[in-house]
């Protein structure tokens, strides 16, 4: 193993790039940022770019085999009359979320920031002529939100993204073995993102899987992954790195991402990875799409979304819930309504989610638990049986109360745990019982 690492380091050095991350020891400020991240428990994802104009999701270019030169003409029409970074940040704050993750550049290759490394960006190539990331950075600061930046490894427009991966074959890219130039381009952009906008909470990579059919296509050296990670941590040691590669985390990553699955589930098919020890995050759509899709009105209800957040917190993970703004920059009404509804719920019950950790009691048929200090929050999501057995003993239970109204809940302690007896009409969204113990819950 050691000789492999040395060989890799030599290879990287030969290519003029540092492969520093295998021995990665997170800086103290990074460790602190991880806890801050976990405390948030809830963030909002925003997918927005030229594709919004087509109203068919962020994969429209690939799905419709749009030639990249023609696709780029969308930039001439990118003039979102209702874009307001402030309104976005306010909506995220009102939802009770602690951070906003924004697509600084998606697979189509268009950057939503003023980039010297590529003129194909919102400030230089559009009548809009504004730096969306810059405006968001300021708005997030005003609202006390952390700003995370999604950044695509994959690019359907650049000819130096070569050899092609398995997507975007119909976009007319002509290649020429300039992979190193592509790596250099990404390094320049990452440097811009980490030096021009103040503290960045996280870089959220995506698209690494594009080369999974190529021998060695998922080797970190191929992507200079460790060089990128080293660069990010050098520029901002506290910046968290996550990569939606659907694999077990690579050294240098600070959070582990699950796509459309709560850790431990694999309903969507991308979550075969192990649950590791890094802070966890599940990203999920509010309807069925990430980028704006004009025909997609299949929104999950506010109650469903709240229950999803609760179940995610019960697995000790954050929920990154997506919104896809319209082409004019406004947030869809259905999304706003849900953000507000979740915010109202969190105002009342946020104590049982934010700042908590997944509870000592693993998820059961009746629901999940979260905990903080000497309090265990029992989230009863299925109250069909009014008697709920919470298998946690060895710590004296002082009180059990309904979070909704503070009324006492009957309980019987046994050495193995406690049996709660729910009375009255339990809240069908989430009936929360707060158990206060004598000692800190280990
Ligand atoms: C997938 C999709 C991408 C989306 C991401 C969000 O990787 O390819 O379009 O941005 O999921 O999780």
Short mmCIF file of C-alpha atoms and ligand atoms in Angstrom, two decimals:
data_model
loop_
_atom_site.label_atom_id
_atom_site.label_comp_id
_atom_site.label_asym_id
_atom_site.label_seq_id
_atom_site.Cartn_x
_atom_site.Cartn_y
_atom_site.Cartn_z
CA UNK A 1 0.00 0.00 0.00
CA UNK A 2 2.79 2.36 1.03
CA UNK A 3 4.73 1.80 -2.17
CA UNK A 4 1.56 2.44 -4.17
CA UNK A 5 1.13 5.76 -2.39
CA UNK A 6 4.74 6.70 -3.03
CA UNK A 7 4.36 5.77 -6.70
CA UNK A 8 1.23 7.90 -6.89
CA UNK A 9 2.96 10.81 -5.23
CA UNK A 10 5.82 10.55 -7.73
CA UNK A 11 3.39 10.39 -10.64
CA UNK A 12 1.60 13.47 -9.41
CA UNK A 13 4.86 15.29 -8.81
CA UNK A 14 5.91 14.44 -12.36
CA UNK A 15 2.70 16.03 -13.60
CA UNK A 16 3.55 19.10 -11.52
CA UNK A 17 0.67 18.59 -9.12
CA UNK A 18 0.67 17.81 -5.44
CA UNK A 19 -1.07 14.68 -4.22
CA UNK A 20 -1.15 15.71 -0.62
CA UNK A 21 -4.47 14.49 0.64
CA UNK A 22 -3.90 10.79 1.40
CA UNK A 23 -2.32 11.78 4.72
CA UNK A 24 -4.94 14.47 5.25
CA UNK A 25 -5.31 15.70 8.79
CA UNK A 26 -8.16 18.20 8.96
CA UNK A 27 -7.20 21.57 10.45
CA UNK A 28 -8.81 22.51 13.80
CA UNK A 29 -11.03 25.05 12.00
CA UNK A 30 -12.17 22.28 9.66
CA UNK A 31 -13.12 20.04 12.58
CA UNK A 32 -15.07 22.97 14.02
CA UNK A 33 -16.76 23.58 10.64
CA UNK A 34 -17.85 19.93 10.53
CA UNK A 35 -19.66 20.31 13.85
CA UNK A 36 -21.22 23.57 12.71
CA UNK A 37 -22.36 21.79 9.56
CA UNK A 38 -23.89 18.96 11.56
CA UNK A 39 -25.61 21.45 13.86
CA UNK A 40 -27.41 23.03 10.89
CA UNK A 41 -29.07 19.70 10.01
CA UNK A 42 -30.95 21.44 7.18
CA UNK A 43 -29.76 23.23 4.04
CA UNK A 44 -31.31 24.33 0.77
CA UNK A 45 -29.88 23.33 -2.59
CA UNK A 46 -30.43 25.69 -5.53
CA UNK A 47 -29.98 24.39 -9.07
CA UNK A 48 -30.03 27.27 -11.50
CA UNK A 49 -28.32 28.02 -14.79
CA UNK A 50 -28.98 28.46 -18.51
CA UNK A 51 -30.96 25.22 -18.52
CA UNK A 52 -33.73 26.95 -16.56
CA UNK A 53 -34.62 28.73 -19.81
CA UNK A 54 -35.45 25.37 -21.42
CA UNK A 55 -37.68 24.36 -18.51
CA UNK A 56 -36.64 20.75 -18.78
CA UNK A 57 -34.18 20.12 -15.98
CA UNK A 58 -30.40 20.55 -15.79
CA UNK A 59 -29.73 17.55 -18.02
CA UNK A 60 -31.60 19.05 -21.03
CA UNK A 61 -28.40 19.50 -23.02
CA UNK A 62 -27.54 15.81 -22.75
CA UNK A 63 -31.11 14.53 -23.00
CA UNK A 64 -31.90 16.47 -26.15
CA UNK A 65 -28.42 16.23 -27.70
CA UNK A 66 -28.11 19.99 -27.98
CA UNK A 67 -24.98 21.13 -29.77
CA UNK A 68 -22.84 23.12 -27.34
CA UNK A 69 -22.42 26.16 -29.63
CA UNK A 70 -26.16 26.46 -30.05
CA UNK A 71 -26.75 25.83 -26.35
CA UNK A 72 -24.36 28.69 -25.57
CA UNK A 73 -26.74 31.05 -27.41
CA UNK A 74 -29.05 30.66 -24.43
CA UNK A 75 -26.62 32.96 -22.67
CA UNK A 76 -27.77 35.80 -24.96
CA UNK A 77 -31.27 35.34 -23.56
CA UNK A 78 -30.22 34.99 -19.93
CA UNK A 79 -31.76 38.07 -18.41
CA UNK A 80 -33.58 36.89 -15.26
CA UNK A 81 -35.72 39.90 -14.45
CA UNK A 82 -36.73 38.64 -11.01
CA UNK A 83 -33.40 37.34 -9.76
CA UNK A 84 -32.74 38.55 -6.25
CA UNK A 85 -30.04 36.86 -4.19
CA UNK A 86 -31.55 38.59 -1.18
CA UNK A 87 -34.95 37.03 -1.73
CA UNK A 88 -33.42 33.60 -2.16
CA UNK A 89 -31.40 33.96 1.03
CA UNK A 90 -34.43 35.27 2.89
CA UNK A 91 -36.52 32.31 1.73
CA UNK A 92 -33.81 29.91 2.86
CA UNK A 93 -33.59 31.62 6.22
CA UNK A 94 -37.38 31.57 6.59
CA UNK A 95 -37.34 27.84 5.90
CA UNK A 96 -35.20 27.47 9.01
CA UNK A 97 -32.18 26.19 7.07
CA UNK A 98 -28.60 27.06 8.00
CA UNK A 99 -26.95 26.97 4.61
CA UNK A 100 -27.52 27.39 0.92
CA UNK A 101 -25.75 25.28 -1.69
CA UNK A 102 -25.66 26.86 -5.14
CA UNK A 103 -24.66 25.44 -8.53
CA UNK A 104 -21.69 27.63 -9.42
CA UNK A 105 -21.15 25.57 -12.58
CA UNK A 106 -23.18 22.56 -13.65
CA UNK A 107 -22.50 19.88 -16.26
CA UNK A 108 -23.47 22.22 -19.12
CA UNK A 109 -20.26 24.13 -18.36
CA UNK A 110 -21.81 27.56 -17.80
CA UNK A 111 -20.44 29.42 -14.76
CA UNK A 112 -22.70 31.51 -12.57
CA UNK A 113 -19.81 33.70 -11.47
CA UNK A 114 -17.42 36.22 -12.99
CA UNK A 115 -14.60 33.92 -14.02
CA UNK A 116 -11.31 34.86 -15.66
CA UNK A 117 -10.76 31.20 -16.48
CA UNK A 118 -13.80 31.09 -18.78
CA UNK A 119 -15.78 33.88 -20.42
CA UNK A 120 -18.76 31.53 -20.58
CA UNK A 121 -20.26 32.93 -17.41
CA UNK A 122 -23.17 34.98 -16.10
CA UNK A 123 -21.16 38.20 -15.83
CA UNK A 124 -19.41 38.17 -19.22
CA UNK A 125 -21.61 36.21 -21.62
CA UNK A 126 -25.13 37.41 -20.81
CA UNK A 127 -27.19 40.62 -20.91
CA UNK A 128 -27.71 39.97 -17.19
CA UNK A 129 -24.01 40.78 -16.72
CA UNK A 130 -23.96 39.92 -13.00
CA UNK A 131 -22.01 37.65 -10.74
CA UNK A 132 -24.67 35.42 -9.18
CA UNK A 133 -22.24 33.75 -6.76
CA UNK A 134 -20.95 37.14 -5.62
CA UNK A 135 -24.46 38.44 -4.95
CA UNK A 136 -25.39 35.25 -3.13
CA UNK A 137 -22.26 35.38 -1.00
CA UNK A 138 -23.28 38.84 0.20
CA UNK A 139 -26.93 37.90 0.71
CA UNK A 140 -25.97 34.79 2.69
CA UNK A 141 -23.70 36.87 4.91
CA UNK A 142 -26.59 39.25 5.59
CA UNK A 143 -28.87 36.37 6.53
CA UNK A 144 -26.24 34.51 8.57
CA UNK A 145 -26.26 31.54 6.19
CA UNK A 146 -23.26 29.48 5.14
CA UNK A 147 -22.71 29.38 1.39
CA UNK A 148 -21.82 26.05 -0.18
CA UNK A 149 -20.88 25.79 -3.84
CA UNK A 150 -21.78 22.94 -6.11
CA UNK A 151 -19.05 22.46 -8.73
CA UNK A 152 -19.26 20.00 -11.60
CA UNK A 153 -16.29 17.81 -12.44
CA UNK A 154 -17.99 16.97 -15.69
CA UNK A 155 -18.32 19.41 -18.61
CA UNK A 156 -20.49 18.96 -21.70
CA UNK A 157 -19.18 22.05 -23.49
CA UNK A 158 -15.41 22.16 -23.23
CA UNK A 159 -13.35 20.43 -25.88
CA UNK A 160 -10.52 19.75 -23.40
CA UNK A 161 -12.87 17.51 -21.41
CA UNK A 162 -11.35 14.60 -23.23
CA UNK A 163 -11.62 11.65 -23.52
CA UNK A 164 -15.39 11.97 -23.19
CA UNK A 165 -17.08 10.23 -20.31
CA UNK A 166 -20.30 8.36 -20.70
CA UNK A 167 -22.66 11.36 -20.98
CA UNK A 168 -23.12 14.28 -23.34
CA UNK A 169 -22.00 12.48 -26.47
CA UNK A 170 -24.46 14.42 -28.58
CA UNK A 171 -23.23 17.92 -27.70
CA UNK A 172 -20.74 18.22 -30.53
CA UNK A 173 -17.57 18.44 -28.48
CA UNK A 174 -14.46 17.74 -30.50
CA UNK A 175 -11.67 16.43 -28.37
CA UNK A 176 -7.94 16.46 -28.51
CA UNK A 177 -6.31 14.87 -25.48
CA UNK A 178 -6.05 18.10 -23.51
CA UNK A 179 -7.11 16.67 -20.19
CA UNK A 180 -4.34 18.55 -18.39
CA UNK A 181 -5.68 21.82 -19.69
CA UNK A 182 -9.10 20.89 -18.30
CA UNK A 183 -7.58 20.08 -14.90
CA UNK A 184 -5.79 23.44 -14.95
CA UNK A 185 -9.05 25.20 -15.81
CA UNK A 186 -10.82 23.63 -12.84
CA UNK A 187 -7.97 24.60 -10.53
CA UNK A 188 -8.18 28.22 -11.71
CA UNK A 189 -11.92 28.32 -11.15
CA UNK A 190 -11.70 26.71 -7.73
CA UNK A 191 -9.05 29.26 -6.81
CA UNK A 192 -11.38 32.05 -7.93
CA UNK A 193 -14.28 30.64 -5.91
CA UNK A 194 -12.16 30.32 -2.78
CA UNK A 195 -10.39 33.66 -2.95
CA UNK A 196 -13.03 36.13 -4.14
CA UNK A 197 -16.17 35.52 -2.13
CA UNK A 198 -15.13 35.29 1.50
CA UNK A 199 -15.54 32.10 3.51
CA UNK A 200 -17.08 29.24 1.53
CA UNK A 201 -18.73 26.63 3.73
CA UNK A 202 -18.25 23.73 1.32
CA UNK A 203 -17.35 22.73 -2.20
CA UNK A 204 -19.83 20.12 -3.40
CA UNK A 205 -18.41 18.15 -6.31
CA UNK A 206 -20.54 16.20 -8.75
CA UNK A 207 -20.05 14.40 -12.05
CA UNK A 208 -17.02 12.32 -11.09
CA UNK A 209 -19.01 9.20 -12.05
CA UNK A 210 -18.99 10.33 -15.69
CA UNK A 211 -15.83 8.35 -16.40
CA UNK A 212 -16.81 5.19 -14.56
CA UNK A 213 -16.78 3.07 -17.71
CA UNK A 214 -13.18 3.94 -18.55
CA UNK A 215 -10.34 1.84 -17.06
CA UNK A 216 -8.92 3.91 -14.24
CA UNK A 217 -11.54 6.60 -14.87
CA UNK A 218 -12.44 6.76 -11.20
CA UNK A 219 -8.86 6.81 -9.92
CA UNK A 220 -8.32 10.02 -7.96
CA UNK A 221 -5.04 10.67 -9.82
CA UNK A 222 -6.90 10.84 -13.11
CA UNK A 223 -8.77 13.86 -11.80
CA UNK A 224 -5.94 15.23 -9.72
CA UNK A 225 -8.50 14.90 -6.97
CA UNK A 226 -5.97 15.13 -4.16
CA UNK A 227 -4.38 18.16 -5.78
CA UNK A 228 -7.80 19.83 -5.88
CA UNK A 229 -8.54 18.91 -2.29
CA UNK A 230 -5.14 20.14 -1.19
CA UNK A 231 -5.71 23.43 -3.03
CA UNK A 232 -9.12 23.97 -1.43
CA UNK A 233 -7.89 23.22 2.07
CA UNK A 234 -4.82 25.39 1.56
CA UNK A 235 -6.93 28.37 0.46
CA UNK A 236 -9.61 27.80 3.10
CA UNK A 237 -8.79 25.15 5.71
CA UNK A 238 -12.32 25.30 7.12
CA UNK A 239 -13.98 24.70 3.75
CA UNK A 240 -15.66 21.30 3.76
CA UNK A 241 -15.26 19.06 0.74
CA UNK A 242 -18.02 16.72 -0.36
CA UNK A 243 -18.15 14.69 -3.54
CA UNK A 244 -21.31 13.13 -4.94
CA UNK A 245 -19.40 10.27 -6.53
CA UNK A 246 -21.64 7.65 -4.91
CA UNK A 247 -18.53 5.86 -3.57
CA UNK A 248 -16.95 5.59 -0.14
CA UNK A 249 -15.23 8.89 0.71
CA UNK A 250 -11.72 9.55 -0.56
CA UNK A 251 -9.07 10.98 1.78
CA UNK A 252 -9.44 14.73 1.96
CA UNK A 253 -13.22 14.73 1.97
CA UNK A 254 -14.91 16.23 5.00
CA UNK A 255 -18.51 15.18 4.49
CA UNK A 256 -20.18 12.15 2.94
CA UNK A 257 -23.01 12.72 0.49
CA UNK A 258 -25.99 10.48 -0.29
CA UNK A 259 -28.13 11.27 -3.31
CA UNK A 260 -31.88 10.92 -2.85
CA UNK A 261 -31.46 8.41 -0.07
CA UNK A 262 -31.33 8.67 3.68
CA UNK A 263 -28.10 6.91 4.77
CA UNK A 264 -28.89 3.23 5.17
CA UNK A 265 -31.51 3.25 2.42
CA UNK A 266 -30.89 2.58 -1.23
CA UNK A 267 -34.26 3.27 -2.82
CA UNK A 268 -32.88 5.39 -5.61
CA UNK A 269 -29.95 3.17 -6.54
CA UNK A 270 -26.96 5.45 -5.91
CA UNK A 271 -26.35 4.52 -2.30
CA UNK A 272 -24.37 1.33 -2.12
CA UNK A 273 -21.61 3.06 -0.22
CA UNK A 274 -20.95 2.33 3.46
CA UNK A 275 -22.01 4.81 6.07
CA UNK A 276 -18.68 6.23 7.21
CA UNK A 277 -17.64 8.40 10.11
CA UNK A 278 -17.73 11.79 8.35
CA UNK A 279 -20.69 14.15 8.76
CA UNK A 280 -23.48 12.93 6.50
CA UNK A 281 -25.69 14.74 4.05
CA UNK A 282 -28.66 13.54 2.01
CA UNK A 283 -29.71 15.63 -0.97
CA UNK A 284 -33.27 15.35 -2.14
CA UNK A 285 -35.64 17.03 -4.59
CA UNK A 286 -38.84 18.80 -3.57
CA UNK A 287 -40.63 17.65 -6.71
CA UNK A 288 -38.85 15.21 -9.05
CA UNK A 289 -36.32 17.58 -10.60
CA UNK A 290 -33.18 19.46 -9.60
CA UNK A 291 -33.15 22.15 -12.30
CA UNK A 292 -36.43 23.91 -13.18
CA UNK A 293 -38.79 21.64 -15.13
CA UNK A 294 -41.89 23.49 -16.19
CA UNK A 295 -44.10 20.40 -16.31
CA UNK A 296 -43.01 18.96 -12.97
CA UNK A 297 -45.71 19.80 -10.46
CA UNK A 298 -45.24 16.58 -8.53
CA UNK A 299 -44.25 18.22 -5.27
CA UNK A 300 -43.96 16.33 -2.02
CA UNK A 301 -46.26 17.82 0.59
CA UNK A 302 -44.87 20.01 3.37
CA UNK A 303 -45.70 17.26 5.88
CA UNK A 304 -43.86 14.68 3.81
CA UNK A 305 -40.82 16.93 3.60
CA UNK A 306 -40.86 17.54 7.36
CA UNK A 307 -41.02 13.80 7.99
CA UNK A 308 -38.13 13.29 5.58
CA UNK A 309 -36.07 15.89 7.46
CA UNK A 310 -36.90 14.17 10.75
CA UNK A 311 -35.97 10.73 9.45
CA UNK A 312 -32.72 12.12 8.03
CA UNK A 313 -31.84 13.74 11.38
CA UNK A 314 -32.65 10.43 13.05
CA UNK A 315 -29.89 8.88 10.93
CA UNK A 316 -27.54 11.64 12.08
CA UNK A 317 -27.52 13.25 8.62
CA UNK A 318 -28.28 16.68 7.19
CA UNK A 319 -30.98 17.20 4.61
CA UNK A 320 -30.06 19.32 1.59
CA UNK A 321 -33.42 20.01 0.00
CA UNK A 322 -33.51 21.29 -3.55
CA UNK A 323 -35.33 24.15 -5.21
CA UNK A 324 -35.05 24.92 -8.95
CA UNK A 325 -35.75 28.61 -9.63
CA UNK A 326 -37.63 29.65 -12.75
CA UNK A 327 -35.88 31.21 -15.77
CA UNK A 328 -36.74 34.69 -14.44
CA UNK A 329 -34.90 33.86 -11.20
CA UNK A 330 -37.98 33.62 -8.99
CA UNK A 331 -38.60 30.60 -6.77
CA UNK A 332 -41.64 28.53 -7.81
CA UNK A 333 -44.71 29.26 -5.66
CA UNK A 334 -45.07 25.61 -4.65
CA UNK A 335 -41.48 25.63 -3.40
CA UNK A 336 -41.94 28.86 -1.47
CA UNK A 337 -45.05 27.53 0.19
CA UNK A 338 -43.16 24.43 1.35
CA UNK A 339 -40.14 26.40 2.51
CA UNK A 340 -42.42 28.60 4.62
CA UNK A 341 -44.29 25.60 5.99
CA UNK A 342 -41.08 23.90 7.03
CA UNK A 343 -39.90 27.15 8.59
CA UNK A 344 -43.07 27.42 10.66
CA UNK A 345 -42.65 23.86 11.85
CA UNK A 346 -38.98 24.40 12.71
CA UNK A 347 -39.81 27.55 14.61
CA UNK A 348 -41.88 25.40 16.91
CA UNK A 349 -39.94 22.15 16.91
CA UNK A 350 -36.47 23.14 15.66
CA UNK A 351 -34.94 22.37 19.05
CA UNK A 352 -35.53 18.67 18.32
CA UNK A 353 -33.64 18.88 14.99
CA UNK A 354 -31.05 21.67 14.85
CA UNK A 355 -27.99 21.14 16.99
CA UNK A 356 -28.99 17.53 17.67
CA UNK A 357 -27.30 14.29 16.73
CA UNK A 358 -28.89 11.03 15.67
CA UNK A 359 -30.27 9.44 18.84
CA UNK A 360 -28.85 6.42 20.69
CA UNK A 361 -32.04 4.60 19.84
CA UNK A 362 -31.89 3.41 16.24
CA UNK A 363 -34.86 4.01 13.94
CA UNK A 364 -37.88 1.81 14.69
CA UNK A 365 -41.22 1.16 13.03
CA UNK A 366 -42.69 3.96 15.16
CA UNK A 367 -40.08 6.54 14.15
CA UNK A 368 -36.66 7.90 15.04
CA UNK A 369 -34.81 9.66 17.83
CA UNK A 370 -32.50 12.65 18.03
CA UNK A 371 -30.57 13.82 21.07
CA UNK A 372 -28.75 16.67 22.71
CA UNK A 373 -27.15 16.62 26.16
CA UNK A 374 -29.46 14.78 28.51
CA UNK A 375 -32.49 15.03 26.24
CA UNK A 376 -33.76 12.39 23.88
CA UNK A 377 -36.34 13.52 21.34
CA UNK A 378 -38.62 10.66 20.39
CA UNK A 379 -40.16 11.40 17.00
CA UNK A 380 -43.20 9.19 16.65
CA UNK A 381 -43.96 9.13 12.93
CA UNK A 382 -46.36 6.21 13.15
CA UNK A 383 -48.56 6.42 16.22
CA UNK A 384 -50.91 3.59 15.26
CA UNK A 385 -49.78 1.84 18.47
CA UNK A 386 -50.13 4.29 21.38
CA UNK A 387 -47.57 2.31 23.38
CA UNK A 388 -44.04 3.12 22.27
CA UNK A 389 -41.08 1.18 23.63
CA UNK A 390 -37.86 3.19 23.64
CA UNK A 391 -35.00 0.72 24.22
CA UNK A 392 -32.64 2.92 26.16
CA UNK A 393 -31.99 2.18 29.82
CA UNK A 394 -29.26 2.65 32.37
CA UNK A 395 -29.94 6.38 32.73
CA UNK A 396 -32.66 7.67 35.04
CA UNK A 397 -35.56 9.19 33.16
CA UNK A 398 -36.69 12.33 34.93
CA UNK A 399 -39.57 13.40 32.71
CA UNK A 400 -41.43 12.72 29.49
CA UNK A 401 -43.42 15.54 27.89
CA UNK A 402 -45.20 16.22 24.61
CA UNK A 403 -43.24 18.87 22.80
CA UNK A 404 -46.44 20.28 21.29
CA UNK A 405 -47.95 21.48 24.57
CA UNK A 406 -45.60 20.51 27.37
CA UNK A 407 -48.11 18.06 28.87
CA UNK A 408 -46.75 15.05 30.75
CA UNK A 409 -46.65 11.67 29.01
CA UNK A 410 -47.17 8.51 31.04
CA UNK A 411 -44.16 6.25 31.12
CA UNK A 412 -42.99 3.03 32.72
CA UNK A 413 -39.27 2.47 33.13
CA UNK A 414 -37.72 -0.98 32.86
CA UNK A 415 -33.99 -1.82 32.94
CA UNK A 416 -34.10 -2.17 29.15
CA UNK A 417 -35.81 1.11 28.47
CA UNK A 418 -39.05 2.94 28.80
CA UNK A 419 -42.59 2.40 27.58
CA UNK A 420 -44.43 5.59 26.67
CA UNK A 421 -48.20 5.71 26.52
CA UNK A 422 -49.44 8.32 24.09
CA UNK A 423 -52.76 9.89 24.96
CA UNK A 424 -55.13 12.03 22.95
CA UNK A 425 -54.69 12.91 19.29
CA UNK A 426 -51.05 12.46 18.24
CA UNK A 427 -49.72 14.89 15.63
CA UNK A 428 -49.84 12.89 12.37
CA UNK A 429 -46.78 14.70 10.99
CA UNK A 430 -44.49 14.02 13.95
CA UNK A 431 -45.54 13.47 17.56
CA UNK A 432 -42.48 14.51 19.53
CA UNK A 433 -41.93 13.34 23.10
CA UNK A 434 -39.04 14.92 24.95
CA UNK A 435 -37.36 12.59 27.41
CA UNK A 436 -35.12 14.28 29.97
CA UNK A 437 -32.61 12.04 31.72
CA UNK A 438 -30.52 12.51 34.83
CA UNK A 439 -27.25 12.14 32.98
CA UNK A 440 -25.92 13.11 29.58
CA UNK A 441 -26.88 10.55 26.96
CA UNK A 442 -23.80 8.75 25.72
C1 LIG B 1 -27.00 14.06 -9.98
C2 LIG B 1 -27.34 14.77 -11.26
C3 LIG B 1 -27.12 16.22 -11.19
C4 LIG B 1 -27.60 16.84 -9.91
C5 LIG B 1 -27.12 16.06 -8.73
C6 LIG B 1 -27.66 16.62 -7.45
O1 LIG B 1 -25.65 13.84 -9.85
O2 LIG B 1 -26.56 14.30 -12.31
O3 LIG B 1 -27.71 16.84 -12.27
O4 LIG B 1 -27.07 18.11 -9.86
O5 LIG B 1 -27.47 14.73 -8.85
O6 LIG B 1 -27.55 15.71 -6.44
#
